[in-house]
């Protein structure tokens, strides 16, 4: 076991908060540094699959998870022009004790922040790390309280991690994935069934599902684009631009788009998973270690798995061994998920109408003949249970 019981977590997103809970449950004294003034998150939905839900249940949050999310029952695939059904992927076919959950991100962050607080984590909101260096004695962080040396640093500081370049100077720069995503939350008029609707069109797709007892509906719309012009990675956009981009989509889509008054657009970027995740007394987790395209809805789920795994390894091994085992175990799984998510994006966007017709007909037939096959394809993602691999004794 790591003999020094103090851990500093940088970043209070889903991975950092989960890490702070997991580490405090294993007997560490934890401080968490987050630049935001208080827990919060962009107004958007997030899907937690059984592999992530296992970690929430492991924290004793199963009841809260059920209370604060809509239980997912499946995904209905539709063709774009009239919204006709193509096939349905039933989550129930994929029998798993923890299930699928549609959360408002702010609710999931609040749930984790509340639990971190109850677990005795020292939550340092409103503190931004502005510099990182290292010397033979380890990592030095700089914030408004000056320079300080964390004993063990877990960097969960997201896709633009300040720690990643220090830990892996060879990490390659992100590449625009030639796709943009709009995200919006609107009042829901389509009922509370836990079905995610996925409309597949040429070069575009749109997903929507209910949130917060069905009072709201989360919308994610993705379009292929040759270039990303904006300075930043995401910014607010005129909803009219989204309506224009999806003007030939039928079914429920036009009415959904009509109700959007605020929308943000993201330039989606591909990041090769870096080879080095740790250095001296610091390690990367969550998006800081393995940013992913959103087409398998696994970014936050991987962050939850990371947190549970790292805390367990730190409680069983000395620091360098724990970091090494963590990287070896997690890199292969996270690389496989990131690759699968990248490939998944293209399946929905077939441009050639003839190819699309045959692809959709194939999906319909498959849905009739072997309804659970598509879900089983990703069984290796969803059935992974880190709480069984590393039980809390
Ligand atoms: C369109 C879209 C849809 C998605 N849908 C899903 C989904 O359905 N399911 C899913 O599992 N994933 C989904 N994801 C991915 C998921 O949102 C991310 O993988 C996940 O939120 C990453 O969590 P994190 O804690 O690693 O990083 P972040 O959420 O980015 O948290 C990092 C935290 O660190 C803080 N921070 C950063 N730098 C500093 C600093 N210098 N000092 C102090 N604090 C700092 C930030 O303020 C932030 O709070 C989606 C992503 C996109 C773009």
Short mmCIF file of C-alpha atoms and ligand atoms in Angstrom, two decimals:
data_model
loop_
_atom_site.label_atom_id
_atom_site.label_comp_id
_atom_site.label_asym_id
_atom_site.label_seq_id
_atom_site.Cartn_x
_atom_site.Cartn_y
_atom_site.Cartn_z
CA UNK A 1 0.00 0.00 0.00
CA UNK A 2 1.06 3.60 -0.62
CA UNK A 3 2.29 4.56 2.83
CA UNK A 4 1.62 8.30 2.46
CA UNK A 5 -2.13 8.64 2.99
CA UNK A 6 -2.53 12.02 1.23
CA UNK A 7 -3.83 12.35 -2.31
CA UNK A 8 -4.44 15.53 -4.28
CA UNK A 9 -6.96 15.24 -7.12
CA UNK A 10 -6.82 17.95 -9.78
CA UNK A 11 -10.22 18.49 -11.44
CA UNK A 12 -13.75 18.15 -10.09
CA UNK A 13 -15.44 16.61 -13.15
CA UNK A 14 -16.92 13.11 -13.09
CA UNK A 15 -13.53 11.34 -13.03
CA UNK A 16 -11.99 13.59 -10.34
CA UNK A 17 -15.00 13.46 -8.03
CA UNK A 18 -15.25 9.67 -8.41
CA UNK A 19 -11.52 9.38 -7.68
CA UNK A 20 -11.85 11.43 -4.52
CA UNK A 21 -14.72 9.25 -3.25
CA UNK A 22 -12.97 5.98 -4.18
CA UNK A 23 -9.69 7.05 -2.54
CA UNK A 24 -11.33 8.26 0.66
CA UNK A 25 -13.26 4.94 0.88
CA UNK A 26 -9.88 3.17 0.73
CA UNK A 27 -8.59 5.16 3.68
CA UNK A 28 -6.74 8.03 1.97
CA UNK A 29 -7.01 11.63 3.02
CA UNK A 30 -8.06 13.50 -0.15
CA UNK A 31 -8.09 17.12 -1.30
CA UNK A 32 -9.70 18.03 -4.62
CA UNK A 33 -8.78 21.19 -6.51
CA UNK A 34 -11.32 22.60 -8.99
CA UNK A 35 -11.19 25.94 -10.77
CA UNK A 36 -14.98 26.41 -10.90
CA UNK A 37 -16.48 28.28 -7.98
CA UNK A 38 -18.93 25.44 -7.26
CA UNK A 39 -20.04 22.06 -8.65
CA UNK A 40 -21.77 22.51 -11.98
CA UNK A 41 -21.65 21.36 -15.56
CA UNK A 42 -22.88 22.22 -19.02
CA UNK A 43 -26.61 21.77 -19.44
CA UNK A 44 -26.63 18.47 -21.29
CA UNK A 45 -27.44 14.82 -20.84
CA UNK A 46 -25.08 11.95 -20.27
CA UNK A 47 -25.63 8.20 -20.55
CA UNK A 48 -24.20 5.97 -17.86
CA UNK A 49 -23.95 2.34 -18.96
CA UNK A 50 -23.70 -0.72 -16.65
CA UNK A 51 -19.88 -0.54 -16.45
CA UNK A 52 -20.06 3.03 -15.06
CA UNK A 53 -23.23 2.36 -13.05
CA UNK A 54 -21.38 -0.49 -11.25
CA UNK A 55 -19.02 2.13 -9.79
CA UNK A 56 -21.87 4.40 -8.66
CA UNK A 57 -23.50 1.36 -7.03
CA UNK A 58 -20.12 0.48 -5.47
CA UNK A 59 -20.17 3.92 -3.81
CA UNK A 60 -23.60 3.03 -2.36
CA UNK A 61 -25.38 5.41 -4.75
CA UNK A 62 -27.65 2.88 -6.48
CA UNK A 63 -30.89 4.32 -5.07
CA UNK A 64 -29.84 7.90 -5.80
CA UNK A 65 -28.84 6.88 -9.31
CA UNK A 66 -32.31 5.44 -9.93
CA UNK A 67 -33.98 8.49 -8.40
CA UNK A 68 -31.98 11.07 -10.34
CA UNK A 69 -31.88 9.45 -13.79
CA UNK A 70 -34.29 8.02 -16.34
CA UNK A 71 -33.66 4.27 -16.67
CA UNK A 72 -32.70 3.54 -20.26
CA UNK A 73 -34.65 0.78 -22.02
CA UNK A 74 -33.16 0.91 -25.48
CA UNK A 75 -32.20 2.82 -28.62
CA UNK A 76 -34.65 3.24 -31.51
CA UNK A 77 -32.81 3.72 -34.82
CA UNK A 78 -34.71 5.70 -37.46
CA UNK A 79 -34.11 6.82 -41.02
CA UNK A 80 -33.87 10.58 -41.31
CA UNK A 81 -36.41 11.75 -43.88
CA UNK A 82 -39.71 10.58 -42.38
CA UNK A 83 -38.40 9.16 -39.12
CA UNK A 84 -39.48 5.60 -40.02
CA UNK A 85 -38.14 2.96 -37.61
CA UNK A 86 -35.16 0.91 -38.79
CA UNK A 87 -34.52 -1.28 -35.75
CA UNK A 88 -34.50 -1.16 -31.96
CA UNK A 89 -31.64 -2.13 -29.66
CA UNK A 90 -33.18 -3.31 -26.42
CA UNK A 91 -31.09 -2.75 -23.30
CA UNK A 92 -33.22 -5.43 -21.58
CA UNK A 93 -31.82 -8.00 -24.06
CA UNK A 94 -28.54 -7.08 -22.56
CA UNK A 95 -29.33 -8.37 -19.12
CA UNK A 96 -27.25 -6.53 -16.56
CA UNK A 97 -27.90 -5.79 -12.90
CA UNK A 98 -26.82 -2.13 -13.03
CA UNK A 99 -28.67 -1.02 -16.16
CA UNK A 100 -28.42 2.08 -18.38
CA UNK A 101 -29.21 5.57 -17.06
CA UNK A 102 -29.91 8.92 -18.72
CA UNK A 103 -28.67 11.69 -16.41
CA UNK A 104 -28.62 15.45 -16.60
CA UNK A 105 -24.87 16.04 -16.22
CA UNK A 106 -25.37 18.63 -13.50
CA UNK A 107 -27.35 16.04 -11.47
CA UNK A 108 -24.59 13.44 -11.76
CA UNK A 109 -21.91 15.97 -10.81
CA UNK A 110 -24.02 17.15 -7.84
CA UNK A 111 -24.57 13.54 -6.71
CA UNK A 112 -20.83 12.83 -6.77
CA UNK A 113 -19.89 16.17 -5.18
CA UNK A 114 -22.36 15.56 -2.32
CA UNK A 115 -20.92 12.10 -1.75
CA UNK A 116 -17.33 13.42 -1.85
CA UNK A 117 -18.29 16.01 0.77
CA UNK A 118 -19.92 13.34 2.98
CA UNK A 119 -16.82 11.15 2.58
CA UNK A 120 -14.69 13.92 4.10
CA UNK A 121 -12.92 15.06 0.92
CA UNK A 122 -11.43 18.55 1.26
CA UNK A 123 -13.16 20.22 -1.72
CA UNK A 124 -11.19 23.27 -2.83
CA UNK A 125 -13.47 24.98 -5.34
CA UNK A 126 -12.39 28.26 -6.97
CA UNK A 127 -8.71 27.27 -7.18
CA UNK A 128 -7.09 27.19 -10.61
CA UNK A 129 -3.73 25.55 -11.22
CA UNK A 130 -1.81 27.95 -13.43
CA UNK A 131 1.53 26.19 -13.65
CA UNK A 132 3.10 22.75 -13.31
CA UNK A 133 6.78 21.80 -13.15
CA UNK A 134 8.71 18.86 -11.85
CA UNK A 135 12.09 18.26 -10.22
CA UNK A 136 13.77 15.32 -8.56
CA UNK A 137 11.43 15.61 -5.58
CA UNK A 138 8.28 15.40 -7.68
CA UNK A 139 5.60 17.67 -9.11
CA UNK A 140 5.18 21.34 -8.17
CA UNK A 141 1.79 23.00 -8.73
CA UNK A 142 1.16 26.75 -8.80
CA UNK A 143 -2.10 28.43 -7.86
CA UNK A 144 -3.15 31.62 -6.05
CA UNK A 145 -1.85 30.00 -2.85
CA UNK A 146 1.67 29.89 -4.38
CA UNK A 147 3.78 26.84 -5.23
CA UNK A 148 3.09 23.57 -3.46
CA UNK A 149 4.04 19.92 -3.74
CA UNK A 150 1.23 17.37 -3.70
CA UNK A 151 2.33 14.07 -2.13
CA UNK A 152 0.44 12.00 -4.73
CA UNK A 153 -1.24 13.81 -7.60
CA UNK A 154 -4.13 12.38 -9.64
CA UNK A 155 -4.72 14.66 -12.63
CA UNK A 156 -8.36 14.47 -13.73
CA UNK A 157 -8.24 17.87 -15.41
CA UNK A 158 -10.01 16.93 -18.61
CA UNK A 159 -9.35 17.10 -22.32
CA UNK A 160 -7.16 20.23 -22.11
CA UNK A 161 -5.14 18.81 -19.21
CA UNK A 162 -2.31 21.04 -17.98
CA UNK A 163 -0.60 17.87 -16.67
CA UNK A 164 -0.67 15.74 -19.84
CA UNK A 165 2.20 17.54 -21.67
CA UNK A 166 4.39 17.29 -18.56
CA UNK A 167 3.68 13.59 -18.11
CA UNK A 168 3.95 12.67 -21.78
CA UNK A 169 5.83 15.36 -23.73
CA UNK A 170 5.56 13.14 -26.83
CA UNK A 171 1.74 13.11 -26.73
CA UNK A 172 0.49 14.03 -30.19
CA UNK A 173 -1.69 17.09 -30.83
CA UNK A 174 -5.43 16.58 -31.30
CA UNK A 175 -6.81 16.33 -34.80
CA UNK A 176 -10.18 17.76 -35.85
CA UNK A 177 -12.45 14.73 -36.43
CA UNK A 178 -14.29 16.51 -39.27
CA UNK A 179 -17.45 16.44 -37.20
CA UNK A 180 -19.22 18.94 -35.00
CA UNK A 181 -21.81 18.25 -32.28
CA UNK A 182 -24.58 20.51 -31.02
CA UNK A 183 -25.96 19.84 -27.55
CA UNK A 184 -29.17 21.27 -26.13
CA UNK A 185 -31.76 20.49 -23.45
CA UNK A 186 -35.41 21.35 -24.16
CA UNK A 187 -38.79 20.81 -22.45
CA UNK A 188 -40.00 17.30 -23.29
CA UNK A 189 -43.29 16.67 -25.08
CA UNK A 190 -42.53 13.12 -26.25
CA UNK A 191 -43.15 11.09 -23.08
CA UNK A 192 -40.91 9.54 -20.50
CA UNK A 193 -40.12 6.13 -22.04
CA UNK A 194 -36.41 5.50 -21.52
CA UNK A 195 -35.77 5.15 -25.24
CA UNK A 196 -32.98 7.06 -26.96
CA UNK A 197 -34.11 7.95 -30.50
CA UNK A 198 -31.35 7.99 -33.11
CA UNK A 199 -32.14 9.53 -36.52
CA UNK A 200 -29.57 8.56 -39.18
CA UNK A 201 -29.09 10.76 -42.26
CA UNK A 202 -26.44 11.44 -44.88
CA UNK A 203 -23.41 12.95 -43.13
CA UNK A 204 -25.46 13.65 -39.99
CA UNK A 205 -27.27 12.02 -37.09
CA UNK A 206 -29.38 13.27 -34.21
CA UNK A 207 -30.01 11.57 -30.86
CA UNK A 208 -32.57 12.56 -28.23
CA UNK A 209 -33.64 11.05 -24.92
CA UNK A 210 -35.62 12.09 -21.81
CA UNK A 211 -34.06 13.57 -18.65
CA UNK A 212 -35.23 14.50 -15.15
CA UNK A 213 -38.41 12.37 -14.83
CA UNK A 214 -39.13 13.11 -18.47
CA UNK A 215 -39.52 16.87 -17.95
CA UNK A 216 -36.67 17.57 -20.39
CA UNK A 217 -35.19 16.04 -23.52
CA UNK A 218 -31.49 15.98 -24.32
CA UNK A 219 -30.52 16.56 -27.94
CA UNK A 220 -27.16 15.77 -29.53
CA UNK A 221 -26.86 16.47 -33.26
CA UNK A 222 -23.72 15.60 -35.20
CA UNK A 223 -22.72 16.87 -38.65
CA UNK A 224 -19.66 16.14 -40.78
CA UNK A 225 -17.65 19.26 -41.58
CA UNK A 226 -14.43 19.85 -43.49
CA UNK A 227 -13.02 22.47 -41.13
CA UNK A 228 -13.45 23.82 -37.61
CA UNK A 229 -13.08 27.58 -37.75
CA UNK A 230 -13.71 28.58 -34.16
CA UNK A 231 -10.89 29.54 -31.78
CA UNK A 232 -12.11 27.40 -28.93
CA UNK A 233 -13.51 23.88 -28.82
CA UNK A 234 -17.08 24.79 -28.00
CA UNK A 235 -19.19 27.89 -28.07
CA UNK A 236 -22.83 29.02 -28.09
CA UNK A 237 -24.46 29.09 -31.51
CA UNK A 238 -27.57 30.51 -33.14
CA UNK A 239 -30.16 27.63 -33.03
CA UNK A 240 -31.15 28.62 -36.57
CA UNK A 241 -27.82 27.19 -37.82
CA UNK A 242 -28.76 23.80 -36.32
CA UNK A 243 -32.27 23.96 -37.81
CA UNK A 244 -30.75 24.71 -41.21
CA UNK A 245 -28.29 21.83 -40.97
CA UNK A 246 -31.13 19.35 -40.21
CA UNK A 247 -33.87 20.95 -42.35
CA UNK A 248 -34.42 17.75 -44.40
CA UNK A 249 -34.94 15.58 -41.26
CA UNK A 250 -38.58 14.56 -40.66
CA UNK A 251 -40.51 12.63 -37.99
CA UNK A 252 -40.21 14.22 -34.55
CA UNK A 253 -37.08 16.21 -35.42
CA UNK A 254 -38.56 19.49 -36.82
CA UNK A 255 -40.70 20.00 -33.69
CA UNK A 256 -37.78 19.26 -31.38
CA UNK A 257 -35.55 21.72 -33.20
CA UNK A 258 -38.26 24.40 -33.10
CA UNK A 259 -38.15 24.39 -29.27
CA UNK A 260 -34.40 25.06 -29.04
CA UNK A 261 -33.56 28.55 -27.78
CA UNK A 262 -29.98 27.92 -26.57
CA UNK A 263 -27.50 25.58 -28.15
CA UNK A 264 -23.75 24.98 -27.94
CA UNK A 265 -21.59 23.57 -30.69
CA UNK A 266 -18.45 21.42 -30.18
CA UNK A 267 -15.69 20.75 -32.67
CA UNK A 268 -15.06 17.02 -32.12
CA UNK A 269 -11.36 16.15 -31.96
CA UNK A 270 -9.49 12.86 -32.06
CA UNK A 271 -6.69 12.37 -29.58
CA UNK A 272 -4.35 9.41 -29.86
CA UNK A 273 -4.28 7.85 -26.36
CA UNK A 274 -0.86 8.89 -24.94
CA UNK A 275 1.67 6.15 -24.12
CA UNK A 276 2.70 7.60 -20.76
CA UNK A 277 0.09 8.17 -18.07
CA UNK A 278 2.35 8.68 -15.06
CA UNK A 279 5.54 10.35 -13.98
CA UNK A 280 7.12 10.59 -10.54
CA UNK A 281 4.24 11.12 -8.10
CA UNK A 282 1.56 12.05 -10.69
CA UNK A 283 -0.88 10.06 -12.83
CA UNK A 284 -3.56 10.92 -15.41
CA UNK A 285 -7.15 9.64 -15.36
CA UNK A 286 -10.41 10.39 -17.25
CA UNK A 287 -10.37 12.61 -20.33
CA UNK A 288 -6.90 13.84 -19.33
CA UNK A 289 -5.62 10.33 -20.13
CA UNK A 290 -7.98 9.17 -22.90
CA UNK A 291 -10.30 11.72 -24.54
CA UNK A 292 -12.75 9.96 -26.84
CA UNK A 293 -15.27 10.80 -29.52
CA UNK A 294 -18.76 10.54 -28.02
CA UNK A 295 -20.14 7.81 -30.36
CA UNK A 296 -20.17 5.06 -27.74
CA UNK A 297 -21.10 7.35 -24.82
CA UNK A 298 -18.13 6.04 -22.81
CA UNK A 299 -15.98 9.06 -21.78
CA UNK A 300 -17.47 9.48 -18.32
CA UNK A 301 -17.96 5.73 -17.92
CA UNK A 302 -14.24 5.15 -18.47
CA UNK A 303 -13.49 7.91 -15.93
CA UNK A 304 -15.60 6.10 -13.32
CA UNK A 305 -13.81 2.82 -14.03
CA UNK A 306 -10.41 4.56 -13.80
CA UNK A 307 -11.23 6.05 -10.42
CA UNK A 308 -12.28 2.78 -8.79
CA UNK A 309 -9.33 0.88 -10.27
CA UNK A 310 -6.66 3.42 -9.33
CA UNK A 311 -7.89 3.79 -5.74
CA UNK A 312 -7.86 -0.01 -5.33
CA UNK A 313 -4.33 -0.33 -6.74
CA UNK A 314 -3.00 2.55 -4.59
CA UNK A 315 -4.38 0.82 -1.52
CA UNK A 316 -2.62 -2.45 -2.43
CA UNK A 317 0.79 -1.44 -3.83
CA UNK A 318 3.51 1.14 -3.44
CA UNK A 319 3.16 4.18 -5.70
CA UNK A 320 5.24 3.30 -8.77
CA UNK A 321 3.88 -0.26 -8.88
CA UNK A 322 0.30 1.00 -8.52
CA UNK A 323 0.79 3.54 -11.33
CA UNK A 324 2.42 0.95 -13.59
CA UNK A 325 -0.33 -1.63 -13.02
CA UNK A 326 -2.98 1.06 -13.51
CA UNK A 327 -1.54 2.18 -16.87
CA UNK A 328 -1.04 -1.35 -18.15
CA UNK A 329 -4.54 -2.44 -17.24
CA UNK A 330 -6.42 0.67 -18.31
CA UNK A 331 -4.53 1.62 -21.47
CA UNK A 332 -5.50 -1.49 -23.42
CA UNK A 333 -9.17 -1.22 -22.47
CA UNK A 334 -9.43 2.54 -23.03
CA UNK A 335 -7.63 2.32 -26.40
CA UNK A 336 -10.07 -0.37 -27.53
CA UNK A 337 -13.06 1.77 -26.45
CA UNK A 338 -11.69 4.94 -28.08
CA UNK A 339 -11.12 3.00 -31.34
CA UNK A 340 -14.60 1.46 -31.23
CA UNK A 341 -16.17 4.90 -30.62
CA UNK A 342 -14.26 6.39 -33.59
CA UNK A 343 -15.50 3.60 -35.90
CA UNK A 344 -19.08 3.83 -34.57
CA UNK A 345 -19.41 7.47 -35.72
CA UNK A 346 -19.25 6.59 -39.41
CA UNK A 347 -21.96 3.88 -39.33
CA UNK A 348 -24.82 6.33 -38.96
CA UNK A 349 -23.83 8.72 -41.75
CA UNK A 350 -23.98 6.73 -45.00
CA UNK A 351 -24.29 9.28 -47.82
CA UNK A 352 -25.04 7.10 -50.83
CA UNK A 353 -28.85 6.53 -50.87
CA UNK A 354 -28.55 3.03 -52.36
CA UNK A 355 -25.94 1.93 -49.82
CA UNK A 356 -28.02 3.48 -47.04
CA UNK A 357 -31.12 1.58 -48.20
CA UNK A 358 -29.26 -1.73 -48.11
CA UNK A 359 -27.58 -0.96 -44.80
CA UNK A 360 -30.90 -0.05 -43.17
CA UNK A 361 -32.62 -3.12 -44.68
CA UNK A 362 -29.80 -5.25 -43.27
CA UNK A 363 -30.30 -3.70 -39.83
CA UNK A 364 -34.07 -4.35 -40.03
CA UNK A 365 -33.52 -8.01 -40.90
CA UNK A 366 -30.89 -8.41 -38.20
CA UNK A 367 -33.26 -6.79 -35.69
CA UNK A 368 -35.92 -9.42 -36.55
CA UNK A 369 -33.65 -12.46 -36.76
CA UNK A 370 -31.14 -11.76 -33.98
CA UNK A 371 -32.51 -8.89 -31.89
CA UNK A 372 -29.82 -9.00 -29.22
CA UNK A 373 -26.82 -9.27 -31.55
CA UNK A 374 -26.09 -5.54 -31.86
CA UNK A 375 -26.09 -5.09 -28.08
CA UNK A 376 -23.93 -8.17 -27.66
CA UNK A 377 -21.36 -6.61 -29.99
CA UNK A 378 -20.55 -4.16 -27.21
CA UNK A 379 -20.94 -6.67 -24.37
CA UNK A 380 -17.20 -6.36 -23.67
CA UNK A 381 -17.72 -2.63 -22.97
CA UNK A 382 -20.83 -2.88 -20.79
CA UNK A 383 -20.15 -6.07 -18.83
CA UNK A 384 -16.78 -4.91 -17.49
CA UNK A 385 -17.21 -4.56 -13.72
CA UNK A 386 -14.24 -3.04 -11.90
CA UNK A 387 -16.04 -3.35 -8.55
CA UNK A 388 -15.94 -7.16 -8.90
CA UNK A 389 -12.35 -7.17 -10.02
CA UNK A 390 -11.36 -4.97 -7.06
CA UNK A 391 -13.94 -5.54 -4.34
CA UNK A 392 -14.00 -3.26 -1.32
CA UNK A 393 -13.01 -5.61 1.53
C1 LIG B 1 -21.31 15.64 -27.36
C2 LIG B 1 -20.78 14.81 -26.20
C3 LIG B 1 -21.61 13.85 -25.60
C4 LIG B 1 -21.10 13.00 -24.57
N1 LIG B 1 -21.92 12.04 -24.05
C5 LIG B 1 -21.41 11.16 -23.15
C6 LIG B 1 -22.23 10.11 -22.61
O1 LIG B 1 -23.43 10.00 -22.92
N2 LIG B 1 -21.66 9.22 -21.73
C7 LIG B 1 -20.34 9.31 -21.36
O2 LIG B 1 -19.86 8.46 -20.58
N3 LIG B 1 -19.56 10.32 -21.83
C8 LIG B 1 -20.05 11.24 -22.69
N4 LIG B 1 -19.26 12.26 -23.16
C9 LIG B 1 -17.87 12.36 -22.67
C10 LIG B 1 -17.83 12.91 -21.24
O3 LIG B 1 -18.54 14.12 -21.20
C11 LIG B 1 -16.38 13.13 -20.80
O4 LIG B 1 -15.60 12.01 -21.16
C12 LIG B 1 -16.31 13.28 -19.28
O5 LIG B 1 -17.18 14.29 -18.83
C13 LIG B 1 -14.87 13.60 -18.85
O6 LIG B 1 -14.82 13.74 -17.45
P1 LIG B 1 -13.47 14.21 -16.74
O7 LIG B 1 -13.79 14.33 -15.29
O8 LIG B 1 -12.35 13.32 -17.16
O9 LIG B 1 -13.14 15.63 -17.37
P2 LIG B 1 -13.94 17.00 -17.27
O10 LIG B 1 -15.40 16.77 -17.16
O11 LIG B 1 -13.47 17.84 -18.39
O12 LIG B 1 -13.46 17.63 -15.88
C14 LIG B 1 -12.21 18.24 -15.73
C15 LIG B 1 -12.33 19.23 -14.58
O13 LIG B 1 -11.04 19.76 -14.30
C16 LIG B 1 -11.15 21.15 -14.07
N5 LIG B 1 -9.86 21.75 -14.42
C17 LIG B 1 -9.23 21.69 -15.62
N6 LIG B 1 -8.07 22.36 -15.58
C18 LIG B 1 -7.95 22.86 -14.32
C19 LIG B 1 -6.96 23.65 -13.68
N7 LIG B 1 -5.85 24.05 -14.33
N8 LIG B 1 -7.14 23.99 -12.39
C20 LIG B 1 -8.27 23.58 -11.71
N9 LIG B 1 -9.24 22.84 -12.29
C21 LIG B 1 -9.09 22.48 -13.57
C22 LIG B 1 -12.27 21.59 -15.00
O14 LIG B 1 -12.86 22.81 -14.58
C23 LIG B 1 -13.23 20.41 -14.93
O15 LIG B 1 -14.19 20.56 -13.91
C24 LIG B 1 -19.76 13.15 -24.14
C25 LIG B 1 -18.95 14.15 -24.69
C26 LIG B 1 -19.44 14.97 -25.71
C27 LIG B 1 -18.54 16.04 -26.30
#
